PDB file of C-alpha atoms in Angstrom:
ATOM      1  CA  UNK A   5       6.641  -4.034 -14.695  1.00 43.00           C
ATOM      2  CA  UNK A   6       7.945  -5.523 -11.473  1.00 41.00           C
ATOM      3  CA  UNK A   7       8.369  -8.961 -10.381  1.00 39.00           C
ATOM      4  CA  UNK A   8       6.857  -9.661  -7.103  1.00 40.00           C
ATOM      5  CA  UNK A   9       4.744  -6.597  -6.955  1.00 43.00           C
ATOM      6  CA  UNK A  10       1.238  -6.276  -5.645  1.00 45.00           C
ATOM      7  CA  UNK A  11      -0.795  -6.188  -8.506  1.00 68.00           C
ATOM      8  CA  UNK A  12      -4.104  -3.895  -8.397  1.00 81.00           C
ATOM      9  CA  UNK A  13      -6.775  -5.135 -10.149  1.00 89.00           C
ATOM     10  CA  UNK A  14      -7.829  -2.411 -12.292  1.00 95.00           C
ATOM     11  CA  UNK A  15     -11.432  -1.793 -13.604  1.00 96.00           C
ATOM     12  CA  UNK A  16     -12.198   0.440 -16.719  1.00 98.00           C
ATOM     13  CA  UNK A  17     -14.771   2.311 -16.767  1.00 97.00           C
ATOM     14  CA  UNK A  18     -16.777   4.545 -19.027  1.00 97.00           C
ATOM     15  CA  UNK A  19     -20.395   5.148 -20.377  1.00 95.00           C
ATOM     16  CA  UNK A  20     -18.987   4.272 -24.344  1.00 95.00           C
ATOM     17  CA  UNK A  21     -17.615   0.653 -25.375  1.00 96.00           C
ATOM     18  CA  UNK A  22     -14.954   2.343 -27.691  1.00 96.00           C
ATOM     19  CA  UNK A  23     -13.859   3.897 -24.420  1.00 95.00           C
ATOM     20  CA  UNK A  24     -13.259   0.787 -22.947  1.00 97.00           C
ATOM     21  CA  UNK A  25     -11.811  -1.120 -25.331  1.00 97.00           C
ATOM     22  CA  UNK A  26      -9.332   1.390 -26.212  1.00 96.00           C
ATOM     23  CA  UNK A  27      -8.344   1.703 -22.065  1.00 97.00           C
ATOM     24  CA  UNK A  28      -8.448  -1.660 -21.714  1.00 97.00           C
ATOM     25  CA  UNK A  29      -5.842  -1.993 -24.945  1.00 97.00           C
ATOM     26  CA  UNK A  30      -3.379   0.460 -23.578  1.00 97.00           C
ATOM     27  CA  UNK A  31      -3.152  -0.925 -20.482  1.00 96.00           C
ATOM     28  CA  UNK A  32      -2.600  -4.868 -21.083  1.00 94.00           C
ATOM     29  CA  UNK A  33      -0.056  -4.047 -23.773  1.00 95.00           C
ATOM     30  CA  UNK A  34       2.063  -2.052 -21.356  1.00 93.00           C
ATOM     31  CA  UNK A  35       1.190  -5.228 -18.932  1.00 90.00           C
ATOM     32  CA  UNK A  36      -1.179  -3.825 -16.713  1.00 90.00           C
ATOM     33  CA  UNK A  37      -3.990  -6.683 -16.876  1.00 89.00           C
ATOM     34  CA  UNK A  38      -7.253  -5.501 -16.953  1.00 93.00           C
ATOM     35  CA  UNK A  39      -9.787  -6.630 -13.703  1.00 93.00           C
ATOM     36  CA  UNK A  40     -13.277  -5.481 -15.133  1.00 95.00           C
ATOM     37  CA  UNK A  41     -14.705  -3.541 -18.034  1.00 97.00           C
ATOM     38  CA  UNK A  42     -17.796  -1.138 -16.313  1.00 97.00           C
ATOM     39  CA  UNK A  43     -20.185   1.084 -17.678  1.00 96.00           C
ATOM     40  CA  UNK A  44     -22.337   2.492 -14.895  1.00 96.00           C
ATOM     41  CA  UNK A  45     -21.394   3.395 -11.303  1.00 96.00           C
ATOM     42  CA  UNK A  46     -23.631   0.504 -10.053  1.00 95.00           C
ATOM     43  CA  UNK A  47     -21.258  -1.960 -12.742  1.00 96.00           C
ATOM     44  CA  UNK A  48     -18.098  -0.149 -11.005  1.00 96.00           C
ATOM     45  CA  UNK A  49     -19.492  -0.400  -6.951  1.00 94.00           C
ATOM     46  CA  UNK A  50     -20.882  -4.769  -7.175  1.00 93.00           C
ATOM     47  CA  UNK A  51     -16.860  -5.337  -9.539  1.00 93.00           C
ATOM     48  CA  UNK A  52     -14.841  -3.361  -6.503  1.00 91.00           C
ATOM     49  CA  UNK A  53     -17.077  -5.182  -3.679  1.00 86.00           C
ATOM     50  CA  UNK A  54     -16.021  -8.504  -5.591  1.00 83.00           C
ATOM     51  CA  UNK A  55     -12.504  -7.398  -5.568  1.00 78.00           C
ATOM     52  CA  UNK A  56     -12.268  -5.527  -2.477  1.00 67.00           C
ATOM     53  CA  UNK A  57      -9.675  -3.297  -3.745  1.00 76.00           C
ATOM     54  CA  UNK A  58      -8.983  -1.420  -7.059  1.00 90.00           C
ATOM     55  CA  UNK A  59      -8.067   0.943  -9.095  1.00 94.00           C
ATOM     56  CA  UNK A  60     -11.185   2.329 -10.723  1.00 97.00           C
ATOM     57  CA  UNK A  61     -10.595   4.662 -14.070  1.00 97.00           C
ATOM     58  CA  UNK A  62     -12.955   6.429 -15.383  1.00 97.00           C
ATOM     59  CA  UNK A  63     -13.232   8.039 -18.517  1.00 97.00           C
ATOM     60  CA  UNK A  64     -15.572  10.842 -19.040  1.00 95.00           C
ATOM     61  CA  UNK A  65     -19.122  11.396 -16.870  1.00 93.00           C
ATOM     62  CA  UNK A  66     -21.073   8.389 -15.740  1.00 93.00           C
ATOM     63  CA  UNK A  67     -24.699   7.910 -16.863  1.00 91.00           C
ATOM     64  CA  UNK A  68     -26.411   6.628 -13.694  1.00 95.00           C
ATOM     65  CA  UNK A  69     -24.624   8.836 -10.504  1.00 93.00           C
ATOM     66  CA  UNK A  70     -22.443  12.296 -10.384  1.00 93.00           C
ATOM     67  CA  UNK A  71     -18.399  11.186  -9.734  1.00 94.00           C
ATOM     68  CA  UNK A  72     -18.576  13.025  -6.931  1.00 92.00           C
ATOM     69  CA  UNK A  73     -21.329  10.224  -5.367  1.00 93.00           C
ATOM     70  CA  UNK A  74     -19.696   7.167  -6.258  1.00 93.00           C
ATOM     71  CA  UNK A  75     -16.317   7.930  -4.500  1.00 92.00           C
ATOM     72  CA  UNK A  76     -18.046   8.362  -1.475  1.00 90.00           C
ATOM     73  CA  UNK A  77     -19.823   4.915  -2.085  1.00 90.00           C
ATOM     74  CA  UNK A  78     -15.871   3.330  -2.635  1.00 90.00           C
ATOM     75  CA  UNK A  79     -13.929   1.737  -0.505  1.00 87.00           C
ATOM     76  CA  UNK A  80     -10.972   3.972   1.632  1.00 84.00           C
ATOM     77  CA  UNK A  81      -8.308   0.864  -0.421  1.00 84.00           C
ATOM     78  CA  UNK A  82     -10.310   1.730  -3.909  1.00 91.00           C
ATOM     79  CA  UNK A  83      -8.248   4.722  -5.737  1.00 93.00           C
ATOM     80  CA  UNK A  84      -9.938   5.870  -8.657  1.00 95.00           C
ATOM     81  CA  UNK A  85      -8.735   7.843 -11.507  1.00 97.00           C
ATOM     82  CA  UNK A  86     -11.300   9.960 -13.360  1.00 96.00           C
ATOM     83  CA  UNK A  87     -10.182  11.396 -17.099  1.00 97.00           C
ATOM     84  CA  UNK A  88     -11.948  14.582 -17.835  1.00 96.00           C
ATOM     85  CA  UNK A  89     -12.363  17.934 -19.720  1.00 96.00           C
ATOM     86  CA  UNK A  90     -10.247  20.633 -17.436  1.00 95.00           C
ATOM     87  CA  UNK A  91     -13.641  22.351 -16.877  1.00 94.00           C
ATOM     88  CA  UNK A  92     -16.406  18.986 -16.303  1.00 92.00           C
ATOM     89  CA  UNK A  93     -12.824  17.881 -13.764  1.00 93.00           C
ATOM     90  CA  UNK A  94     -13.563  21.061 -12.106  1.00 90.00           C
ATOM     91  CA  UNK A  95     -17.110  20.712 -11.094  1.00 88.00           C
ATOM     92  CA  UNK A  96     -16.088  17.856  -8.822  1.00 86.00           C
ATOM     93  CA  UNK A  97     -15.268  18.295  -4.970  1.00 84.00           C
ATOM     94  CA  UNK A  98     -14.274  14.904  -4.099  1.00 82.00           C
ATOM     95  CA  UNK A  99     -10.951  14.743  -2.861  1.00 80.00           C
ATOM     96  CA  UNK A 100     -10.033  11.547  -2.743  1.00 84.00           C
ATOM     97  CA  UNK A 101     -10.038  11.246  -6.395  1.00 93.00           C
ATOM     98  CA  UNK A 102      -7.124  11.581  -8.672  1.00 95.00           C
ATOM     99  CA  UNK A 103      -7.474  13.511 -11.673  1.00 95.00           C
ATOM    100  CA  UNK A 104      -6.424  13.714 -15.451  1.00 95.00           C
ATOM    101  CA  UNK A 105      -7.019  15.976 -17.975  1.00 95.00           C
ATOM    102  CA  UNK A 106      -8.823  15.674 -21.857  1.00 93.00           C
ATOM    103  CA  UNK A 107      -7.579  13.957 -23.868  1.00 93.00           C
ATOM    104  CA  UNK A 108      -4.613  13.558 -22.643  1.00 92.00           C
ATOM    105  CA  UNK A 109      -1.491  10.992 -24.042  1.00 94.00           C
ATOM    106  CA  UNK A 110      -1.281   7.400 -23.385  1.00 95.00           C
ATOM    107  CA  UNK A 111       1.844   8.057 -22.112  1.00 96.00           C
ATOM    108  CA  UNK A 112       0.557  10.248 -19.262  1.00 96.00           C
ATOM    109  CA  UNK A 113      -2.485   7.650 -18.844  1.00 97.00           C
ATOM    110  CA  UNK A 114       0.281   5.132 -18.080  1.00 96.00           C
ATOM    111  CA  UNK A 115       2.209   6.747 -16.105  1.00 96.00           C
ATOM    112  CA  UNK A 116      -0.368   7.872 -13.834  1.00 96.00           C
ATOM    113  CA  UNK A 117      -1.503   3.821 -13.641  1.00 95.00           C
ATOM    114  CA  UNK A 118       2.076   3.096 -12.574  1.00 94.00           C
ATOM    115  CA  UNK A 119       1.814   5.910 -10.069  1.00 94.00           C
ATOM    116  CA  UNK A 120      -1.509   4.359  -8.589  1.00 93.00           C
ATOM    117  CA  UNK A 121       0.208   0.705  -8.930  1.00 89.00           C
ATOM    118  CA  UNK A 122       2.925   1.695  -6.776  1.00 88.00           C
ATOM    119  CA  UNK A 123       0.924   3.584  -3.579  1.00 88.00           C
ATOM    120  CA  UNK A 124      -0.958   0.738  -3.820  1.00 82.00           C
ATOM    121  CA  UNK A 125       1.368  -1.394  -3.524  1.00 77.00           C
ATOM    122  CA  UNK A 126       3.165   1.564  -0.285  1.00 77.00           C
ATOM    123  CA  UNK A 127      -1.131   0.903   0.959  1.00 73.00           C
ATOM    124  CA  UNK A 128      -1.053  -2.491   1.370  1.00 62.00           C
ATOM    125  CA  UNK A 129       1.733  -3.583   3.357  1.00 50.00           C
ATOM    126  CA  UNK A 130      -0.467  -6.622   4.481  1.00 48.00           C
ATOM    127  CA  UNK A 131       0.429  -8.275   1.072  1.00 42.00           C
ATOM    128  CA  UNK A 132       4.250  -8.742   2.019  1.00 42.00           C
ATOM    129  CA  UNK A 133       4.928 -10.601   4.403  1.00 47.00           C
ATOM    130  CA  UNK A 134       4.708 -14.172   5.003  1.00 71.00           C
ATOM    131  CA  UNK A 135       1.429 -14.215   6.559  1.00 80.00           C
ATOM    132  CA  UNK A 136      -0.456 -13.298   3.548  1.00 83.00           C
ATOM    133  CA  UNK A 137       1.516 -16.131   1.513  1.00 84.00           C
ATOM    134  CA  UNK A 138       0.531 -18.712   3.531  1.00 86.00           C
ATOM    135  CA  UNK A 139      -3.559 -17.244   2.886  1.00 89.00           C
ATOM    136  CA  UNK A 140      -2.864 -17.192  -0.503  1.00 89.00           C
ATOM    137  CA  UNK A 141      -0.862 -20.494  -1.634  1.00 87.00           C
ATOM    138  CA  UNK A 142      -3.866 -22.457   1.244  1.00 89.00           C
ATOM    139  CA  UNK A 143      -6.046 -20.132  -1.618  1.00 91.00           C
ATOM    140  CA  UNK A 144      -4.694 -21.588  -4.801  1.00 90.00           C
ATOM    141  CA  UNK A 145      -4.718 -25.047  -3.196  1.00 89.00           C
ATOM    142  CA  UNK A 146      -8.452 -24.630  -2.489  1.00 91.00           C
ATOM    143  CA  UNK A 147      -9.308 -22.985  -5.940  1.00 92.00           C
ATOM    144  CA  UNK A 148      -7.616 -26.088  -7.861  1.00 89.00           C
ATOM    145  CA  UNK A 149      -8.749 -28.967  -4.643  1.00 89.00           C
ATOM    146  CA  UNK A 150     -12.348 -27.615  -4.497  1.00 91.00           C
ATOM    147  CA  UNK A 151     -12.860 -25.882  -8.581  1.00 92.00           C
ATOM    148  CA  UNK A 152     -13.349 -22.882  -6.165  1.00 91.00           C
ATOM    149  CA  UNK A 153     -13.490 -19.747  -7.624  1.00 92.00           C
ATOM    150  CA  UNK A 154     -10.916 -16.491  -5.941  1.00 90.00           C
ATOM    151  CA  UNK A 155     -13.811 -15.352  -3.600  1.00 92.00           C
ATOM    152  CA  UNK A 156     -15.398 -18.355  -2.833  1.00 93.00           C
ATOM    153  CA  UNK A 157     -11.975 -19.795  -1.848  1.00 92.00           C
ATOM    154  CA  UNK A 158     -11.881 -16.644   0.608  1.00 91.00           C
ATOM    155  CA  UNK A 159     -14.502 -17.215   2.257  1.00 91.00           C
ATOM    156  CA  UNK A 160     -14.666 -20.664   3.008  1.00 92.00           C
ATOM    157  CA  UNK A 161     -11.611 -20.211   4.860  1.00 92.00           C
ATOM    158  CA  UNK A 162     -12.682 -17.230   6.176  1.00 91.00           C
ATOM    159  CA  UNK A 163     -15.889 -18.797   7.448  1.00 92.00           C
ATOM    160  CA  UNK A 164     -14.017 -21.715   9.629  1.00 91.00           C
ATOM    161  CA  UNK A 165     -11.795 -19.124  10.841  1.00 90.00           C
ATOM    162  CA  UNK A 166     -14.083 -16.995  12.561  1.00 89.00           C
ATOM    163  CA  UNK A 167     -16.279 -20.062  13.143  1.00 89.00           C
ATOM    164  CA  UNK A 168     -13.494 -21.980  15.156  1.00 87.00           C
ATOM    165  CA  UNK A 169     -12.364 -18.749  16.794  1.00 87.00           C
ATOM    166  CA  UNK A 170      -8.575 -18.806  14.691  1.00 90.00           C
ATOM    167  CA  UNK A 171      -6.967 -16.484  12.522  1.00 88.00           C
ATOM    168  CA  UNK A 172      -7.203 -17.479   8.780  1.00 88.00           C
ATOM    169  CA  UNK A 173      -3.375 -17.926   8.368  1.00 88.00           C
ATOM    170  CA  UNK A 174      -3.661 -20.730  11.309  1.00 87.00           C
ATOM    171  CA  UNK A 175      -6.428 -22.249   9.028  1.00 89.00           C
ATOM    172  CA  UNK A 176      -4.463 -21.780   6.264  1.00 89.00           C
ATOM    173  CA  UNK A 177      -1.324 -23.327   7.113  1.00 85.00           C
ATOM    174  CA  UNK A 178      -3.328 -26.386   8.296  1.00 85.00           C
ATOM    175  CA  UNK A 179      -4.951 -26.210   4.842  1.00 86.00           C
ATOM    176  CA  UNK A 180      -1.081 -26.484   3.355  1.00 83.00           C
ATOM    177  CA  UNK A 181      -0.603 -29.406   5.833  1.00 75.00           C
ATOM    178  CA  UNK A 182      -3.790 -31.504   4.562  1.00 73.00           C
ATOM    179  CA  UNK A 183      -4.512 -31.523   7.874  1.00 65.00           C
ATOM    180  CA  UNK A 184      -7.750 -29.667   8.341  1.00 63.00           C
TER     181      UNK A 184
END
């Protein structure tokens, strides 16, 4: 894994526990942290909503929804890699799904995840610059000082900035300087 690379949150999904465990073990052994493990479309939707952007690795089909329907529901910043048998993959009509034919070798999975992680980094240019770093630093401070989750700290900063008509970066700078 390259230092300084934007880390995509990876959601591993399959209706079977065994597939989730195998994928999670493969990813973590290669240095890719797994954000969440899901077994249904509804769980995937909730997990993606928590982190705003993600890479969803889906092995096989889900019991509660079609992959086409799931792809429509996911935000544009979310990448979906679907691993299934060729005849199942061919039934999918959504164009925004990356596909990998199963059974697939671990090297193919890791290669696809690396490629999609790089695509994620290229699609998130705002994460490269100074304003993002300032907001991240302030968020980390709020998390420590006020014992907040990452999501709560971000929402608190967002809410304050919106209510006071200022940029979040401006408020973040005030948090860092201790003058809020």
